[in-house]
Amino acid sequence: MTKAPTPRERKEHRASVEVPALGPVGMARWAWRQLTKMSTALVLLLLLAIAAVPGSLFPQRVQDPGAVADYIKANPVMGPWLDRFQLFDVFSSYWFSAIYLLLFISLVGCVIPRALQHFKAWRSKPPRTPRRISRLPQYRRVMLGGRDGAEAPTPDNAIEQAAAALKKRGYRVQVQDLGTGAPSVAAERGMLKEVGNILFHVALLGVLISVAAGSLFGYKGQKVIVEGESFVNTLVDYDSFNPGTNFNADWLNPFSVTLNSFEATFNRDTADPDLYGQPTDFNADLTVRDSPGATPQDVNLAVNKPLNVDGTKVYLVGNGYAPVIRVKDGKGDVAYEGPVVTVPSDSVYTSSLTLKVPDARPDQLGFVGLLLPTAVSQDGSIPKSVDPGLNNPALILSSYTGDLGLDGGQPQNVYVLDTQGLTELNSMSNSNGPILLDGEHRKVDLPDGNGSIEFLDVKRYVGLDVHSDPGRIPAFVSFLVAFGGLIMSLFIARRRAWVRATETEDAQGVRCTVLEYGLLARGDDHRLGAEAEKLTALWTSLWEDRGVREYHLKSSDKA
Amino acid sequence: MGSDINVTLGNWSEWFMLLAAMTYMVVFVAFVWDMASHSKTLGLREEERARKRAAAEQDSRELVGVGASSKAAASAGAGSSATVSGSAEEGAASARTAELGAPGEFRTSGESSTKGAGEFEALNYTKGARRPAARVAVMLMVIAFALHVFAVVSRGVAADRVPWANMYEFCSTGAMVVAGVYLVTLIFKDLRFVGPMVSGLVLIMLCLATIAFPTPVSPLQPALQSYWLIIHVSIAVAASGIFTITFAMAVLQLLQSRREKRLALGQESRMGFLRAVPSSVTLENFAFRLNSVGFVFWTFTLAAGAIWADQAWGRFWGWDTKEVWTFVVWTVYAAYMHARVTRGWNGNRSAWLAIAGYMCVVFNFTVVNTLFPGLHSYSGL
Ligand code: HEM
């Protein structure tokens, strides 16, 4: 335990902070010494905590790039400045990285010497018995022998027995000065405390390196699959793909996944209207092939139950409805037929739909609108969805014709239709009104002979996240080591004990042996006194029949 | 997990929660009463002793002596500090044997002596000190805790899941854990001096739950249905319970060390109630032991959260707001753990770090859960 600094210590402390007038090597050595000080580590830890806070105050690109863009748009003055200081990328920013890198350099500089020192301590013997054991924080004396005139063990004998008993208690022991009349044993236990401390710090470094490896060599991809469709783990098949900085596409393992069916369960308990219709369970039924020729396996995918294909994990992250639509163009040909993925926007799965039909002739067609899973219309007004379940699916759409602008080569968001430059055929505000399709009205002709749209069916789709993070397992193992090390370090006590035996006579003139023993803790150890008591009990059980009693000056004249 | 909600039981749960809150209020009053009366008794005793000594020594600077000697006694009692000098032990030991005389002189292995065992002796219950108000407070607290446990458990049964999925449940279950941790430590150590603060905090948490975040019983969303949720949140709440108690001790430590300083300078301290509180060194050492356990729990929380996130969202760490704050709390307590062995950072500064850490815990559980967007914003508000 470190005591409050005495004035003199403080002065020394100050002296060591002053920059010595040394050359570059001296400066470097001085900087290194400053960096590897405990107080530096402490300040760096606090700085790290403070530096992490902005990461919760501002939207972060790692979390949601869209939110960052919106934030910058909403704050045109502050936004770019915040961006310049990397406040939207806190955890990959220069300043955050600088803090943790310094911290870990400090850690290495701190732990390596400690580890070496401990290795030496481990190999060497417990230190020599101090001349004055009585100076130790815990000090006791007992007198052996004299019970019904029983003989005491000789000092040498007593020390050997005490050493054996201490060894059994987990101490490593070193017997000294046998045959000198004042033999002693030096003992030490809890060497694993320091091992734990070192393991803990090294394993933290392991966690950091694992996480870094993950972000270098891992990847993340998203894919939406509609019931009945498949996905193959290749670069082209992804809707979006974020490789790690050093990722190589050849590393993708070629498994495939087919979505057989998807089921969402909703709360049907009417007791609390607020909760009615909340989702309670999502479940996807998949067929998985580990590699192109492998036997297919049926797998169940749920929200907290990812699929693991050789370390690549597939997560169920989203779901929704995909109405199956057939569009015929002005020439009467089928220009589109298939499911259209919609984006749910509320708790009753009112989902927005965007359909671009670039193959329609003579003019391209575009549709935007809503899918209502359970459409209910009151008094002829526009229908609304009242339930997330698929009870009365309906589509309300606006339609457009013209050049969709897809041929220009500019990438477009599939979920947004730019209606500028298009001719509106149907809409709320238009005399033709919107297109309304449901179970009864399956097909509508578009105005002015532009073709027709037919509502065939509704399928479900799932959004899958595919992740490969080679750092996951190493990070987990490092954590386990760190955790074990932490527990060892915090709850093992490191203590030294010394026992010395000398001869004396008690008041009755019986030859007795005085056993004096002291304990010293490394760090603060509130159980040191208890350990001293335990040792007393140990001696008592060893020599009970010969007599063990408190030793006091009056009963002896030869102390 | 199904969603069989039992509304009647849910209502009962809410009634019991209110009842528990009211009982805690009485507990709080009783604890404050005890602090006032007990420190007054101690003060009178101190004065008595001082008067006797003054009469004997004819010394006008008695206060210096009182301050110094009480401090020395307290730090000696801390046991872990090196101030327990060998000679004092020796003296005590020889006095004891001299008294015992020859017959019972020899030790037997059945004998278990705790004298000098030094396990925070200053925090052991002392015989003979009658504190009726404290007894009432502790007894009522046990009753309040029983009501509280019933309220929380019945809510869990009513909702057919673990009762910590929204703010109401976080607060009420968290308060229960704080009270539970406190009552358990009371079995081993006389921590009644933190009673006013702990019962006050429990009361505040229950008021927050029932007034600020009332939420009817509801089932869980799919993203929350995992046994990792149970593990993660229960350990987090347990850690917070421990941090609550050590926070109270850190505050007392700061006040106590101010008082000790004043008394050492021979000045008077107006914070007489601190007479019933152990020395700042004892507080610091004991809080450190508790905080080590809390830190281990929090480390586990962090990891369990990462495992849960890995299963639910496909990444074990994504710097979600909640994750950021869990990390901040962890780092601050890591700094605290270092502070204890860093020269110039132990004592009051480490107490400040413990307080800062606790502020982050509170922030994490309240503001972050309610105001910040993120994957964890399932708080039902
Ligand atoms: C990533 C940053 C770090 C974290 C999270 C951290 C955390 C901790 C924790 C929780 C403890 C207490 C438990 C134990 O004894 O093992 C501890 C102890 C310790 N740390 Fe660190 N540490 C970090 C970096 C450092 C650095 C950079 C140094 C050196 C300058 C250092 C030196 C020590 C020492 C010497 C102890 C043991 C104190 C004793 O003897 O009881 N740590 N650390």
mmCIF file of N, CA, C and O in Angstrom, chain B residues 3 29 32 35 107 115 118 144 153 176 199 211 235 275 286 305 310 336 344 350 358 365 367 379:
data_model
loop_
_atom_site.group_PDB
_atom_site.id
_atom_site.type_symbol
_atom_site.label_atom_id
_atom_site.label_comp_id
_atom_site.label_asym_id
_atom_site.label_seq_id
_atom_site.Cartn_x
_atom_site.Cartn_y
_atom_site.Cartn_z
ATOM 1 N N SER B 3 -46.252 -14.830 -24.072
ATOM 2 C CA SER B 3 -46.555 -13.489 -23.596
ATOM 3 C C SER B 3 -47.838 -13.547 -22.800
ATOM 4 O O SER B 3 -48.796 -12.863 -23.090
ATOM 5 N N VAL B 29 -35.995 7.682 7.625
ATOM 6 C CA VAL B 29 -36.151 8.563 8.792
ATOM 7 C C VAL B 29 -35.483 7.936 10.013
ATOM 8 O O VAL B 29 -34.743 8.600 10.749
ATOM 9 N N VAL B 32 -31.735 8.215 9.824
ATOM 10 C CA VAL B 32 -31.276 9.580 10.105
ATOM 11 C C VAL B 32 -31.352 9.854 11.607
ATOM 12 O O VAL B 32 -30.430 10.404 12.217
ATOM 13 N N MET B 35 -28.504 8.196 13.272
ATOM 14 C CA MET B 35 -27.253 8.924 13.083
ATOM 15 C C MET B 35 -27.170 10.077 14.061
ATOM 16 O O MET B 35 -26.150 10.304 14.709
ATOM 17 N N ARG B 107 -2.943 -22.957 24.757
ATOM 18 C CA ARG B 107 -3.938 -22.832 23.701
ATOM 19 C C ARG B 107 -4.409 -24.215 23.297
ATOM 20 O O ARG B 107 -3.673 -25.178 23.356
ATOM 21 N N LYS B 115 -9.193 -11.896 17.946
ATOM 22 C CA LYS B 115 -8.485 -10.694 18.389
ATOM 23 C C LYS B 115 -7.330 -10.390 17.438
ATOM 24 O O LYS B 115 -6.528 -11.284 17.133
ATOM 25 N N GLY B 118 -8.086 -8.338 12.453
ATOM 26 C CA GLY B 118 -7.870 -7.176 11.604
ATOM 27 C C GLY B 118 -8.726 -7.082 10.368
ATOM 28 O O GLY B 118 -8.437 -6.299 9.492
ATOM 29 N N ALA B 144 -39.323 -3.931 4.369
ATOM 30 C CA ALA B 144 -39.469 -3.220 3.099
ATOM 31 C C ALA B 144 -38.880 -4.051 1.970
ATOM 32 O O ALA B 144 -39.455 -4.161 0.883
ATOM 33 N N VAL B 153 -40.740 -9.745 -7.980
ATOM 34 C CA VAL B 153 -40.944 -11.110 -8.467
ATOM 35 C C VAL B 153 -42.325 -11.251 -9.090
ATOM 36 O O VAL B 153 -42.484 -11.834 -10.158
ATOM 37 N N MET B 176 -34.015 -2.748 -5.557
ATOM 38 C CA MET B 176 -34.089 -3.974 -4.754
ATOM 39 C C MET B 176 -32.690 -4.556 -4.555
ATOM 40 O O MET B 176 -32.342 -4.991 -3.450
ATOM 41 N N SER B 199 -30.611 4.007 2.092
ATOM 42 C CA SER B 199 -32.073 3.970 2.053
ATOM 43 C C SER B 199 -32.607 5.178 1.295
ATOM 44 O O SER B 199 -33.617 5.079 0.598
ATOM 45 N N ILE B 211 -42.997 7.281 -10.223
ATOM 46 C CA ILE B 211 -43.522 8.578 -10.647
ATOM 47 C C ILE B 211 -43.068 8.937 -12.057
ATOM 48 O O ILE B 211 -43.864 9.333 -12.907
ATOM 49 N N ILE B 235 -26.162 -8.942 -13.788
ATOM 50 C CA ILE B 235 -24.843 -8.616 -13.248
ATOM 51 C C ILE B 235 -24.628 -7.102 -13.264
ATOM 52 O O ILE B 235 -24.058 -6.524 -12.330
ATOM 53 N N ARG B 275 -19.202 11.305 13.765
ATOM 54 C CA ARG B 275 -18.635 10.533 14.860
ATOM 55 C C ARG B 275 -19.050 9.080 14.763
ATOM 56 O O ARG B 275 -18.335 8.189 15.183
ATOM 57 N N PHE B 286 -12.253 -0.298 2.849
ATOM 58 C CA PHE B 286 -13.394 -1.186 2.695
ATOM 59 C C PHE B 286 -14.085 -0.936 1.359
ATOM 60 O O PHE B 286 -14.470 -1.867 0.658
ATOM 61 N N GLY B 305 -22.472 -8.231 -22.395
ATOM 62 C CA GLY B 305 -23.145 -7.330 -23.335
ATOM 63 C C GLY B 305 -22.597 -7.535 -24.735
ATOM 64 O O GLY B 305 -23.352 -7.564 -25.714
ATOM 65 N N ASP B 310 -23.317 -9.559 -30.047
ATOM 66 C CA ASP B 310 -22.823 -10.390 -31.129
ATOM 67 C C ASP B 310 -23.930 -11.302 -31.637
ATOM 68 O O ASP B 310 -24.084 -11.513 -32.835
ATOM 69 N N TYR B 336 -9.827 4.218 -11.146
ATOM 70 C CA TYR B 336 -9.949 4.160 -9.685
ATOM 71 C C TYR B 336 -9.073 3.040 -9.119
ATOM 72 O O TYR B 336 -8.361 3.228 -8.117
ATOM 73 N N GLY B 344 -0.068 9.848 -4.675
ATOM 74 C CA GLY B 344 -0.716 11.126 -4.929
ATOM 75 C C GLY B 344 -2.155 10.993 -5.408
ATOM 76 O O GLY B 344 -2.861 11.968 -5.524
ATOM 77 N N SER B 350 -8.987 9.292 -4.878
ATOM 78 C CA SER B 350 -9.603 8.041 -5.317
ATOM 79 C C SER B 350 -11.084 8.060 -4.971
ATOM 80 O O SER B 350 -11.900 7.522 -5.722
ATOM 81 N N TYR B 358 -19.491 6.533 -10.234
ATOM 82 C CA TYR B 358 -20.893 6.297 -9.919
ATOM 83 C C TYR B 358 -21.800 7.240 -10.702
ATOM 84 O O TYR B 358 -22.877 6.847 -11.156
ATOM 85 N N PHE B 365 -27.686 4.626 -16.622
ATOM 86 C CA PHE B 365 -28.969 3.979 -16.377
ATOM 87 C C PHE B 365 -30.153 4.910 -16.591
ATOM 88 O O PHE B 365 -31.251 4.452 -16.826
ATOM 89 N N VAL B 367 -30.166 8.762 -18.082
ATOM 90 C CA VAL B 367 -30.212 9.620 -19.266
ATOM 91 C C VAL B 367 -30.030 8.803 -20.535
ATOM 92 O O VAL B 367 -30.774 8.956 -21.507
ATOM 93 N N SER B 379 -36.404 1.159 -23.918
ATOM 94 C CA SER B 379 -36.800 1.349 -22.533
ATOM 95 C C SER B 379 -38.297 1.518 -22.345
ATOM 96 O O SER B 379 -38.753 1.668 -21.235
#
